[in-house]
CSV table of C-alpha atoms and ligand atoms in Angstrom, one decimal:
chain,number,residue,atom,x,y,z
A,1,MET,CA,-47.2,2.3,-14.7
A,2,ALA,CA,-43.4,2.7,-14.8
A,3,LYS,CA,-42.1,-0.7,-14.2
A,4,LYS,CA,-40.4,-1.6,-10.3
A,5,SER,CA,-37.7,-2.8,-10.6
A,6,VAL,CA,-34.6,-3.3,-13.5
A,7,SER,CA,-31.8,-5.3,-13.9
A,8,VAL,CA,-29.0,-3.5,-14.8
A,9,PHE,CA,-25.7,-5.3,-15.5
A,10,TYR,CA,-22.4,-3.2,-13.0
A,11,CYS,CA,-19.4,-4.6,-13.3
A,12,GLN,CA,-16.7,-6.8,-10.5
A,13,GLU,CA,-14.0,-5.0,-11.7
A,14,CYS,CA,-14.9,-1.4,-11.6
A,15,GLY,CA,-18.7,-0.4,-10.7
A,16,ASN,CA,-19.4,0.5,-14.3
A,17,GLU,CA,-23.6,0.3,-15.1
A,18,THR,CA,-25.0,-0.7,-18.3
A,19,SER,CA,-27.8,-2.1,-19.3
A,20,LYS,CA,-27.3,-4.8,-21.4
A,21,TRP,CA,-25.2,-7.0,-21.2
A,22,ALA,CA,-21.7,-7.8,-22.3
A,23,GLY,CA,-18.7,-9.8,-22.6
A,24,LYS,CA,-16.5,-7.2,-21.9
A,25,CYS,CA,-16.8,-4.6,-19.8
A,26,PRO,CA,-17.7,-1.1,-21.6
A,27,ALA,CA,-15.9,1.2,-19.6
A,28,CYS,CA,-12.7,-1.0,-17.8
A,29,GLY,CA,-11.9,-3.4,-20.9
A,30,ALA,CA,-12.7,-5.9,-18.2
A,31,TRP,CA,-13.9,-9.7,-19.7
A,32,ASN,CA,-16.8,-11.5,-18.3
A,33,SER,CA,-17.1,-9.1,-15.6
A,34,LEU,CA,-20.6,-8.2,-16.4
A,35,VAL,CA,-23.3,-9.5,-13.4
A,36,GLU,CA,-27.0,-9.3,-13.8
A,37,GLU,CA,-28.4,-7.6,-10.1
A,38,VAL,CA,-32.4,-6.0,-10.1
A,39,VAL,CA,-32.3,-2.5,-8.8
A,40,ASP,CA,-35.7,-1.2,-7.2
A,41,LYS,CA,-36.3,1.9,-8.8
A,42,SER,CA,-39.5,2.1,-7.0
A,43,THR,CA,-38.4,4.8,-4.0
A,44,VAL,CA,-38.3,7.9,-5.0
A,45,LYS,CA,-35.7,10.6,-4.6
A,46,THR,CA,-36.9,14.2,-2.7
A,47,ARG,CA,-34.0,16.5,-3.3
A,48,ALA,CA,-34.2,19.8,-0.9
A,49,LYS,CA,-35.6,22.8,-2.0
A,50,VAL,CA,-33.1,24.7,-4.7
A,51,ALA,CA,-33.9,27.8,-2.7
A,52,ASP,CA,-33.0,26.6,1.2
A,53,VAL,CA,-30.0,25.7,-0.6
A,54,LYS,CA,-26.7,29.2,-1.1
A,55,PRO,CA,-23.5,28.9,-1.2
A,56,THR,CA,-20.8,29.5,1.8
A,57,LYS,CA,-18.2,32.0,1.6
A,58,LEU,CA,-14.7,29.5,2.0
A,59,ILE,CA,-13.3,32.2,4.1
A,60,ASN,CA,-16.8,32.3,6.1
A,61,VAL,CA,-16.3,28.8,7.2
A,62,GLU,CA,-14.1,27.7,10.8
A,63,ALA,CA,-11.6,26.1,10.4
A,64,SER,CA,-12.9,23.1,13.2
A,65,ASN,CA,-9.6,21.9,15.0
A,66,GLU,CA,-10.1,18.3,14.5
A,67,HIS,CA,-9.0,16.3,17.8
A,68,ARG,CA,-7.1,13.2,16.4
A,69,VAL,CA,-7.5,9.5,18.6
A,70,SER,CA,-4.1,7.8,18.5
A,71,THR,CA,-3.9,4.1,17.9
A,72,SER,CA,-1.5,3.6,20.2
A,73,ILE,CA,0.3,1.6,17.8
A,74,GLU,CA,3.1,4.1,16.0
A,75,GLU,CA,3.6,2.4,13.0
A,76,PHE,CA,-0.8,2.4,12.3
A,77,ASP,CA,-0.4,6.4,14.1
A,78,ARG,CA,1.9,7.3,10.7
A,79,VAL,CA,-0.1,5.9,7.7
A,80,LEU,CA,-3.2,6.6,8.8
A,81,GLY,CA,-1.6,10.7,8.9
A,82,GLY,CA,-1.2,11.1,13.1
A,83,GLY,CA,-4.5,9.4,14.4
A,84,ILE,CA,-7.9,8.2,13.7
A,85,VAL,CA,-10.2,11.2,12.5
A,86,PRO,CA,-13.6,11.0,13.6
A,87,GLY,CA,-16.2,11.1,11.7
A,88,SER,CA,-14.1,8.9,8.8
A,89,MET,CA,-14.7,6.6,7.3
A,90,ILE,CA,-11.4,3.8,6.1
A,91,LEU,CA,-11.4,0.7,4.1
A,92,VAL,CA,-8.3,-1.9,5.1
A,93,GLY,CA,-8.1,-4.0,2.2
A,94,GLY,CA,-5.1,-7.0,1.3
A,95,ASP,CA,-5.1,-10.7,0.8
A,96,PRO,CA,-7.1,-13.3,2.6
A,97,GLY,CA,-4.5,-14.5,5.5
A,98,ILE,CA,-2.6,-11.3,6.0
A,99,GLY,CA,-3.9,-9.7,9.7
A,100,LYS,CA,-6.8,-7.8,8.7
A,101,SER,CA,-8.5,-9.1,11.5
A,102,THR,CA,-5.7,-9.4,13.7
A,103,LEU,CA,-4.1,-5.8,13.0
A,104,LEU,CA,-7.6,-4.7,13.6
A,105,LEU,CA,-8.0,-6.5,16.7
A,106,GLN,CA,-5.8,-5.5,18.2
A,107,THR,CA,-5.8,-2.2,17.7
A,108,CYS,CA,-9.7,-2.4,19.3
A,109,GLN,CA,-6.8,-3.6,22.2
A,110,LYS,CA,-5.1,-0.9,22.5
A,111,LEU,CA,-7.7,1.4,22.2
A,112,CYS,CA,-9.8,0.2,24.6
A,113,GLN,CA,-6.7,0.7,26.9
A,114,SER,CA,-7.0,4.1,26.5
A,115,ASN,CA,-10.7,4.7,27.8
A,116,VAL,CA,-11.8,4.9,23.8
A,117,GLU,CA,-15.7,3.1,23.1
A,118,VAL,CA,-14.6,-0.1,20.0
A,119,MET,CA,-17.6,-2.2,18.9
A,120,TYR,CA,-16.4,-5.3,16.3
A,121,VAL,CA,-18.3,-6.5,14.7
A,122,SER,CA,-18.1,-10.4,12.2
A,123,GLY,CA,-19.5,-11.2,9.3
A,124,GLU,CA,-17.1,-13.4,9.1
A,125,GLU,CA,-15.8,-15.1,12.4
A,126,SER,CA,-18.2,-16.9,15.6
A,127,LEU,CA,-17.7,-15.2,18.9
A,128,GLN,CA,-15.4,-18.4,19.8
A,129,GLN,CA,-13.3,-17.4,16.9
A,130,ILE,CA,-13.3,-13.9,17.9
A,131,LYS,CA,-12.6,-14.6,21.7
A,132,ILE,CA,-9.6,-17.3,20.0
A,133,ARG,CA,-8.3,-15.3,19.3
A,134,ALA,CA,-8.1,-12.1,21.2
A,135,ASP,CA,-6.5,-14.5,23.9
A,136,ARG,CA,-3.0,-15.0,21.3
A,137,ILE,CA,-3.4,-10.7,21.7
A,138,GLY,CA,-3.3,-10.4,25.1
A,139,GLN,CA,-5.3,-8.9,28.1
A,140,PHE,CA,-8.0,-6.8,26.6
A,141,ASN,CA,-10.7,-4.8,29.2
A,142,ASP,CA,-14.3,-3.7,29.4
A,143,LYS,CA,-14.9,-2.3,26.7
A,144,LEU,CA,-14.4,-3.2,23.4
A,145,ASP,CA,-18.3,-4.7,21.8
A,146,LEU,CA,-18.8,-7.6,20.4
A,147,LEU,CA,-21.1,-8.0,17.3
A,148,CYS,CA,-22.0,-11.3,15.0
A,149,GLU,CA,-24.5,-9.7,12.0
A,150,THR,CA,-24.3,-9.4,8.8
A,151,ASN,CA,-27.1,-6.6,8.8
A,152,LEU,CA,-27.1,-3.7,8.1
A,153,ASP,CA,-30.3,-2.1,9.6
A,154,THR,CA,-29.7,-4.6,12.6
A,155,ILE,CA,-26.1,-3.2,12.9
A,156,LYS,CA,-27.6,0.5,11.9
A,157,ALA,CA,-30.1,0.0,14.5
A,158,VAL,CA,-27.7,-1.3,17.2
A,159,VAL,CA,-25.0,0.9,17.0
A,160,GLU,CA,-27.6,3.7,17.4
A,161,ARG,CA,-28.9,2.1,21.0
A,162,GLU,CA,-25.1,1.9,21.7
A,163,LYS,CA,-23.2,4.4,20.5
A,164,PRO,CA,-19.7,3.8,20.1
A,165,ASN,CA,-17.1,6.2,19.7
A,166,ILE,CA,-15.3,4.0,16.2
A,167,LEU,CA,-16.5,1.0,15.1
A,168,ILE,CA,-15.4,-2.0,13.1
A,169,ILE,CA,-17.0,-3.9,10.0
A,170,ASP,CA,-15.0,-7.2,9.3
A,171,SER,CA,-15.9,-7.3,6.2
A,172,ILE,CA,-17.8,-5.1,3.7
A,173,GLN,CA,-18.1,-8.3,1.5
A,174,THR,CA,-20.4,-9.7,4.0
A,175,MET,CA,-22.8,-7.7,4.6
A,176,TYR,CA,-25.8,-6.2,3.1
A,177,ASN,CA,-29.1,-4.8,3.0
A,178,GLU,CA,-32.3,-5.6,2.8
A,179,ALA,CA,-33.0,-3.0,0.5
A,180,VAL,CA,-31.2,-4.4,-2.3
A,181,GLY,CA,-31.6,-7.7,-4.0
A,182,SER,CA,-28.4,-8.7,-4.4
A,183,ALA,CA,-26.0,-11.0,-2.6
A,184,PRO,CA,-24.2,-10.5,0.1
A,185,GLY,CA,-20.9,-9.5,-1.8
A,186,SER,CA,-22.3,-7.8,-4.8
A,187,VAL,CA,-21.5,-4.5,-6.3
A,188,SER,CA,-24.5,-3.2,-5.8
A,189,GLN,CA,-24.6,-4.8,-1.9
A,190,VAL,CA,-21.6,-3.4,-1.7
A,191,ARG,CA,-22.1,0.1,-2.0
A,192,GLU,CA,-25.3,0.1,-0.6
A,193,SER,CA,-23.5,-1.2,2.4
A,194,THR,CA,-21.2,1.7,1.7
A,195,SER,CA,-23.1,4.6,2.0
A,196,VAL,CA,-25.6,3.4,4.7
A,197,LEU,CA,-22.2,3.0,6.6
A,198,MET,CA,-21.1,6.5,5.5
A,199,GLU,CA,-24.6,7.9,6.9
A,200,ILE,CA,-23.4,6.2,10.7
A,201,ALA,CA,-19.8,8.4,9.9
A,202,LYS,CA,-20.5,11.6,8.8
A,203,VAL,CA,-23.9,11.7,10.8
A,204,GLN,CA,-23.1,10.3,13.7
A,205,GLY,CA,-19.2,11.1,13.6
A,206,ILE,CA,-18.6,7.9,14.3
A,207,ALA,CA,-15.3,6.7,12.6
A,208,VAL,CA,-15.8,3.1,10.7
A,209,PHE,CA,-13.5,0.9,9.4
A,210,ILE,CA,-14.2,-1.6,6.9
A,211,VAL,CA,-12.4,-4.2,6.0
A,212,GLY,CA,-12.3,-5.4,2.2
A,213,HIS,CA,-11.0,-8.0,0.4
A,214,VAL,CA,-9.5,-7.5,-2.6
A,215,THR,CA,-9.7,-9.7,-6.0
A,216,LYS,CA,-6.3,-11.5,-7.5
A,217,GLU,CA,-5.9,-8.4,-9.5
A,218,GLY,CA,-5.2,-6.7,-6.4
A,219,THR,CA,-7.6,-3.8,-5.9
A,220,VAL,CA,-10.5,-4.0,-3.9
A,221,ALA,CA,-13.2,-7.0,-4.1
A,222,GLY,CA,-16.3,-5.6,-5.7
A,223,PRO,CA,-16.3,-1.9,-7.1
A,224,ARG,CA,-14.2,0.6,-7.0
A,225,VAL,CA,-16.3,3.1,-6.4
A,226,LEU,CA,-15.8,2.1,-2.3
A,227,GLU,CA,-12.4,4.2,-2.4
A,228,HIS,CA,-13.7,6.8,-4.3
A,229,MET,CA,-15.9,7.1,-1.1
A,230,VAL,CA,-14.3,6.4,1.4
A,231,ASP,CA,-11.6,8.8,2.8
A,232,THR,CA,-8.9,6.3,3.4
A,233,VAL,CA,-8.1,3.1,1.6
A,234,LEU,CA,-5.2,1.4,2.9
A,235,TYR,CA,-2.9,-1.7,1.8
A,236,PHE,CA,-2.0,-4.5,4.6
A,237,GLU,CA,0.2,-6.5,2.0
A,238,GLY,CA,3.3,-8.7,2.0
A,239,ASP,CA,4.5,-12.4,1.6
A,240,ARG,CA,1.8,-14.4,3.2
A,241,HIS,CA,4.4,-17.1,3.8
A,242,ALA,CA,7.0,-14.1,5.6
A,243,SER,CA,6.0,-13.0,8.7
A,244,TYR,CA,6.9,-9.0,7.4
A,245,ARG,CA,4.1,-7.1,7.0
A,246,ILE,CA,3.0,-3.6,5.3
A,247,LEU,CA,0.5,-1.3,5.4
A,248,ARG,CA,0.2,0.8,3.0
A,249,GLY,CA,-1.6,4.5,2.6
A,250,VAL,CA,-2.8,4.6,-1.1
A,251,LYS,CA,-5.8,7.4,0.0
A,252,ASN,CA,-5.5,9.7,2.3
A,253,ARG,CA,-7.6,12.7,2.5
A,254,PHE,CA,-7.2,13.6,6.6
A,255,GLY,CA,-2.2,12.3,5.8
A,256,SER,CA,-0.8,12.1,3.3
A,257,THR,CA,-0.3,8.9,1.7
A,258,ASN,CA,2.3,6.3,0.7
A,259,GLU,CA,2.8,6.1,4.1
A,260,ILE,CA,3.9,2.9,5.6
A,261,GLY,CA,3.9,1.1,8.2
A,262,VAL,CA,5.9,-2.3,9.0
A,263,PHE,CA,4.9,-5.6,10.9
A,264,GLU,CA,5.3,-9.1,11.2
A,265,MET,CA,3.5,-11.2,12.0
A,266,ARG,CA,4.2,-13.7,15.9
A,267,ASP,CA,2.5,-16.0,18.1
A,268,ALA,CA,0.8,-13.3,19.8
A,269,GLY,CA,0.0,-10.5,17.1
A,270,LEU,CA,1.3,-8.3,14.9
A,271,ALA,CA,3.8,-6.7,16.7
A,272,GLU,CA,5.9,-2.9,15.0
A,273,VAL,CA,8.6,-3.1,12.9
A,274,LYS,CA,10.5,-0.3,14.5
A,275,ASN,CA,13.2,-0.2,12.0
A,276,PRO,CA,12.0,-0.9,9.3
A,277,SER,CA,15.9,-0.9,7.2
A,278,ALA,CA,17.6,-2.8,9.8
A,279,VAL,CA,15.1,-6.0,9.1
A,280,MET,CA,15.4,-5.3,4.9
A,281,LEU,CA,18.6,-6.0,5.8
A,282,ASP,CA,18.5,-8.2,7.6
A,283,GLY,CA,20.3,-11.6,6.6
A,284,ARG,CA,22.8,-9.1,3.6
A,285,PRO,CA,25.2,-12.0,2.1
A,286,GLU,CA,28.7,-9.7,2.5
A,287,ASN,CA,31.2,-8.8,-0.7
A,288,ALA,CA,28.3,-10.6,-3.1
A,289,THR,CA,28.7,-9.8,-6.5
A,290,GLY,CA,25.3,-8.3,-7.7
A,291,SER,CA,24.0,-6.9,-5.0
A,292,ILE,CA,24.2,-3.0,-4.2
A,293,VAL,CA,21.9,-0.7,-0.9
A,294,THR,CA,19.8,1.4,-2.3
A,295,CYS,CA,17.9,3.8,0.0
A,296,SER,CA,14.1,4.4,-0.9
A,297,MET,CA,11.8,7.3,0.5
A,298,GLU,CA,8.1,5.5,1.6
A,299,GLY,CA,6.3,9.0,2.2
A,300,THR,CA,8.7,10.5,4.4
A,301,ARG,CA,10.5,7.9,5.9
A,302,PRO,CA,13.4,6.9,4.8
A,303,ILE,CA,13.8,2.8,4.0
A,304,LEU,CA,16.7,0.9,2.5
A,305,VAL,CA,16.8,-2.6,0.5
A,306,GLU,CA,19.0,-4.4,-0.3
A,307,ILE,CA,19.0,-4.7,-4.5
A,308,GLN,CA,19.9,-8.3,-5.6
A,309,SER,CA,20.7,-9.1,-10.3
A,310,LEU,CA,21.9,-12.5,-11.4
A,311,VAL,CA,23.1,-12.7,-14.5
A,312,SER,CA,23.9,-15.8,-16.7
A,313,LYS,CA,24.4,-17.3,-20.0
A,314,THR,CA,21.0,-17.2,-21.4
A,315,ALA,CA,20.6,-21.4,-22.7
A,316,PHE,CA,17.2,-20.3,-24.5
A,317,GLU,CA,16.6,-18.3,-28.1
A,318,ILE,CA,15.6,-15.4,-26.4
A,319,PRO,CA,17.5,-14.0,-22.8
A,320,ARG,CA,15.3,-14.6,-19.9
A,321,ARG,CA,14.1,-11.0,-18.0
A,322,MET,CA,12.5,-11.2,-14.9
A,323,ALA,CA,12.2,-8.2,-11.7
A,324,THR,CA,10.6,-9.1,-8.7
A,325,GLY,CA,9.9,-5.8,-6.5
A,326,CYS,CA,10.5,-3.8,-8.4
A,327,ASP,CA,9.6,-2.9,-12.5
A,328,TYR,CA,9.6,-4.8,-15.2
A,329,ASN,CA,9.7,-2.6,-18.9
A,330,ARG,CA,11.8,0.2,-15.7
A,331,VAL,CA,14.9,-3.3,-15.4
A,332,ASN,CA,14.9,-3.8,-19.6
A,333,LEU,CA,15.2,0.3,-20.1
A,334,LEU,CA,18.5,0.1,-17.7
A,335,VAL,CA,19.6,-2.8,-19.3
A,336,ALA,CA,19.6,-0.9,-23.0
A,337,VAL,CA,21.8,2.2,-20.6
A,338,LEU,CA,24.1,-0.1,-19.5
A,339,GLU,CA,24.6,-1.8,-23.2
A,340,ARG,CA,25.0,1.7,-24.6
A,341,MET,CA,26.9,3.6,-22.7
A,342,ARG,CA,29.2,6.2,-23.4
A,343,ASP,CA,32.9,6.9,-21.9
A,344,ALA,CA,32.6,10.6,-21.6
A,345,LYS,CA,36.1,11.2,-21.1
A,346,ALA,CA,37.4,9.2,-23.5
A,347,ASN,CA,34.8,10.1,-26.5
A,348,ARG,CA,33.6,6.2,-27.0
A,349,SER,CA,31.6,4.0,-25.8
A,350,CYS,CA,32.2,1.4,-23.5
A,351,GLY,CA,28.6,-0.7,-22.9
A,352,ILE,CA,28.5,-4.0,-21.5
A,353,PHE,CA,27.0,-6.3,-24.1
A,354,LEU,CA,24.0,-8.1,-22.1
A,355,GLY,CA,21.9,-9.9,-24.8
A,356,ARG,CA,22.9,-13.6,-24.1
A,357,SER,CA,22.1,-13.2,-20.7
A,358,ASP,CA,20.1,-14.7,-18.6
A,359,ILE,CA,18.6,-11.7,-16.1
A,360,TYR,CA,17.3,-11.4,-12.6
A,361,VAL,CA,16.2,-8.7,-10.9
A,362,ASN,CA,15.1,-9.3,-6.9
A,363,ILE,CA,14.7,-6.9,-4.5
A,364,ALA,CA,15.3,-8.5,-1.1
A,365,GLY,CA,13.0,-9.0,1.3
A,366,GLY,CA,9.5,-9.3,0.0
A,367,ILE,CA,8.6,-5.3,-0.5
A,368,ARG,CA,7.7,-3.4,-3.8
A,369,ILE,CA,10.0,-0.5,-4.8
A,370,ASN,CA,8.1,1.9,-7.9
A,371,GLU,CA,10.4,5.4,-7.5
A,372,PRO,CA,12.6,5.6,-9.6
A,373,ALA,CA,15.3,6.3,-7.5
A,374,ILE,CA,16.5,2.4,-6.7
A,375,ASP,CA,17.7,2.9,-10.7
A,376,LEU,CA,21.6,3.8,-10.5
A,377,ALA,CA,21.4,1.0,-7.1
A,378,THR,CA,19.6,-1.5,-9.9
A,379,ALA,CA,22.2,-0.4,-13.0
A,380,LEU,CA,24.3,-1.0,-10.7
A,381,ALA,CA,23.5,-4.2,-9.5
A,382,ILE,CA,23.5,-6.4,-13.2
A,383,TYR,CA,26.5,-4.1,-13.6
A,384,SER,CA,27.8,-6.0,-10.8
A,385,SER,CA,27.0,-9.8,-11.9
A,386,GLU,CA,28.2,-8.9,-15.2
A,387,LYS,CA,31.4,-8.5,-14.6
A,388,ASP,CA,31.7,-11.0,-11.1
A,389,ILE,CA,32.6,-7.0,-9.3
A,390,PRO,CA,31.4,-6.9,-5.9
A,391,VAL,CA,30.8,-3.9,-4.0
A,392,ASP,CA,31.4,-3.0,-0.9
A,393,ALA,CA,29.2,-3.8,1.3
A,394,GLY,CA,29.5,-0.2,3.3
A,395,THR,CA,28.3,1.7,0.5
A,396,ILE,CA,24.8,2.6,-0.8
A,397,VAL,CA,24.3,4.0,-4.3
A,398,PHE,CA,20.7,5.9,-4.9
A,399,GLY,CA,19.8,8.1,-8.1
A,400,GLU,CA,17.2,7.7,-11.6
A,401,ILE,CA,19.2,7.5,-14.2
A,402,GLY,CA,17.4,8.7,-17.4
A,403,LEU,CA,17.7,7.4,-21.1
A,404,SER,CA,21.8,8.8,-22.7
A,405,GLY,CA,22.3,7.5,-19.2
A,406,GLU,CA,22.5,10.6,-17.1
A,407,VAL,CA,22.3,10.2,-13.5
A,408,ARG,CA,19.4,12.8,-12.0
A,409,SER,CA,18.4,14.1,-8.5
A,410,VAL,CA,16.0,12.5,-6.0
A,411,SER,CA,14.4,13.9,-3.6
A,412,MET,CA,15.4,14.3,-0.2
A,413,ALA,CA,18.9,13.2,-1.1
A,414,GLU,CA,19.4,14.2,2.5
A,415,GLN,CA,17.6,12.0,4.2
A,416,ARG,CA,18.7,9.0,3.0
A,417,VAL,CA,21.8,9.8,3.1
A,418,ASN,CA,21.0,9.5,7.1
A,419,GLU,CA,19.8,7.2,7.3
A,420,ALA,CA,22.3,5.5,5.5
A,421,LYS,CA,24.8,7.4,8.1
A,422,LYS,CA,22.7,6.0,10.9
A,423,LEU,CA,22.8,2.4,9.8
A,424,GLY,CA,26.7,2.6,9.8
A,425,PHE,CA,26.9,2.4,5.9
A,426,LYS,CA,31.0,4.8,4.5
A,427,LYS,CA,29.8,5.5,1.6
A,428,ALA,CA,26.7,7.3,-0.3
A,429,ILE,CA,27.1,7.4,-4.2
A,430,ILE,CA,25.2,9.8,-5.4
A,431,PRO,CA,23.2,12.4,-8.0
A,432,SER,CA,25.8,14.3,-8.2
A,433,SER,CA,24.0,17.0,-8.8
A,434,ASN,CA,21.6,16.9,-5.4
A,435,LEU,CA,25.8,17.5,-3.4
A,436,SER,CA,24.5,20.5,-2.3
A,437,SER,CA,22.0,19.1,-0.5
A,438,VAL,CA,24.0,16.9,1.7
A,439,SER,CA,27.4,18.9,1.6
A,440,ASN,CA,26.6,19.7,5.6
A,441,ILE,CA,26.6,15.8,6.6
A,442,LYS,CA,29.9,14.7,8.0
A,443,GLY,CA,31.5,11.2,9.3
A,444,ILE,CA,30.3,9.6,5.6
A,445,ASN,CA,31.4,9.5,2.7
A,446,ILE,CA,30.1,10.6,-0.8
A,447,VAL,CA,30.5,10.6,-4.5
A,448,GLY,CA,29.3,13.1,-6.5
A,449,VAL,CA,28.5,10.6,-9.9
A,450,ALA,CA,26.6,13.1,-13.3
A,451,ASN,CA,26.9,9.3,-15.3
A,452,ILE,CA,26.6,5.9,-15.0
A,453,LYS,CA,30.3,6.2,-16.1
A,454,GLU,CA,31.3,7.3,-13.5
A,455,ALA,CA,29.1,5.7,-11.3
A,456,VAL,CA,30.7,2.8,-12.8
A,457,ASP,CA,34.0,3.4,-11.8
A,458,ALA,CA,32.5,4.9,-8.5
A,459,ILE,CA,32.0,1.1,-6.7
A,460,SER,CA,34.5,-0.3,-9.7
A,461,ARG,CA,37.9,1.9,-7.5
B,501,LIG,P1,-6.1,-12.8,9.2
B,501,LIG,O1,-6.4,-11.7,10.3
B,501,LIG,O2,-7.7,-13.8,9.7
B,501,LIG,O3,-6.1,-11.9,8.4
B,501,LIG,P2,-7.4,-11.8,7.4
B,501,LIG,O4,-8.5,-11.6,8.9
B,501,LIG,O5,-6.4,-10.7,6.6
B,501,LIG,O6,-7.8,-12.8,6.5
B,501,LIG,O7,-5.4,-13.6,10.3
B,501,LIG,C1,-4.5,-14.5,10.2
B,501,LIG,C2,-3.4,-14.9,9.8
B,501,LIG,O8,-2.4,-15.0,10.5
B,501,LIG,C3,-3.2,-16.5,9.9
B,501,LIG,O9,-2.9,-17.1,9.1
B,501,LIG,C4,-2.9,-17.3,11.7
B,501,LIG,C5,-1.3,-15.8,11.8
B,501,LIG,N1,-1.4,-15.6,13.2
B,501,LIG,C6,-0.4,-15.6,13.5
B,501,LIG,O10,0.9,-15.7,13.6
B,501,LIG,N2,-0.4,-15.1,14.8
B,501,LIG,C7,-1.6,-14.3,15.8
B,501,LIG,O11,-0.7,-14.1,16.8
B,501,LIG,C8,-2.6,-14.1,15.4
B,501,LIG,C9,-3.5,-14.0,15.2
B,501,LIG,C10,-3.1,-14.8,13.7
B,502,LIG,MG1,-10.1,-11.8,8.2
């Protein structure tokens, strides 16, 4: 007789399955991440009769005119790609206390006002606790159903009976499925629970929002497979001690990724921030050295941010380099480029020596940017701090830097310059190869630079 239940080991980082325990996951290399789970293998999966299955010609597939449901929160709609697609699954991840439950409850409030039936299932809070939060947010109408439940079979039955348009599960780590033996939050529970919810979403056409906790590494706790299974993955991030929050799309089957929505956590819930550039530049020092404004594209949206740098004599054997909000290795690369800077016209080296200096780079406002378009501003901020030359506060700088010090073109230069102009900037230092695309913009002095030396000259003037 075949054994009915067997022990398998799951990696909590990547969801890899092995039959033996090991100290290191053979798939992702994480240490001490394998946990034992008992899996019931007695159920035999039935397969559809092979003869009945036929492929369909692509040209014969009719495009369904999908109707998206607006959340009435513009910042949220943008990240979703224009609204909620019926039958889709959306994972909202984020650190504890960042405001996931608040965001979703507020979404419930707005959806109910547009006569959408919503069911909010909480496995973490009691009805009273949800009520206290709801009172802070504001008035709710009678469309919202609450359910405090962690048993998925019960939830499934209730959903089938009540037939809401939108279902919210807060959080997936608290849900459990009786068919799976392991504890809530374990890899197989999270995976099975998600597939049950997926069935609810696809079969009944209900959009399902799932809240997921994240590990200290910043990924959704438990299996990575969760991200593969759902249609959309959103991360809610920001510094818990500061009030700004960023909702970021990292995967979206129904829209563009890398869109962001910006919110501010207030006393009465989250408020939308319609003009993030102004917020990011708030409190910027005037005429300070080492401070430069750049423009980064977050999806389709230009955002101005201030890059700060501080260069000081080191007190250590090996100088310190620190990067907050941008890539550390990129900063090191830019430092090397500044040291080897060449004056092409005079054909001589004019690099600055930074080998005995500590260098700190920070992006103000708590935002994280990985785009190479901020290279030029970062390099100039370091230069400005080292040389003690303040950069005019009305100047904006962007461009990618190559290893030989050349300034390379960036995408969407026109949008970036326009955003700067809108916020009253007077001068833009941009890659010379981008000049043609911004030639029709009036009212801002645009300077094209081909290499880092020209950029340095442009801010020193
Ligand atoms: P919460 O939504 O519970 O976070 P998560 O579900 O991601 O764990 O976030 C609650 C935090 O936000 C908590 O620290 C209190 C704060 N908060 C406000 O500042 N204003 C408000 O109106 C609400 C509802 C919460
Ligand atoms: Mg919560």
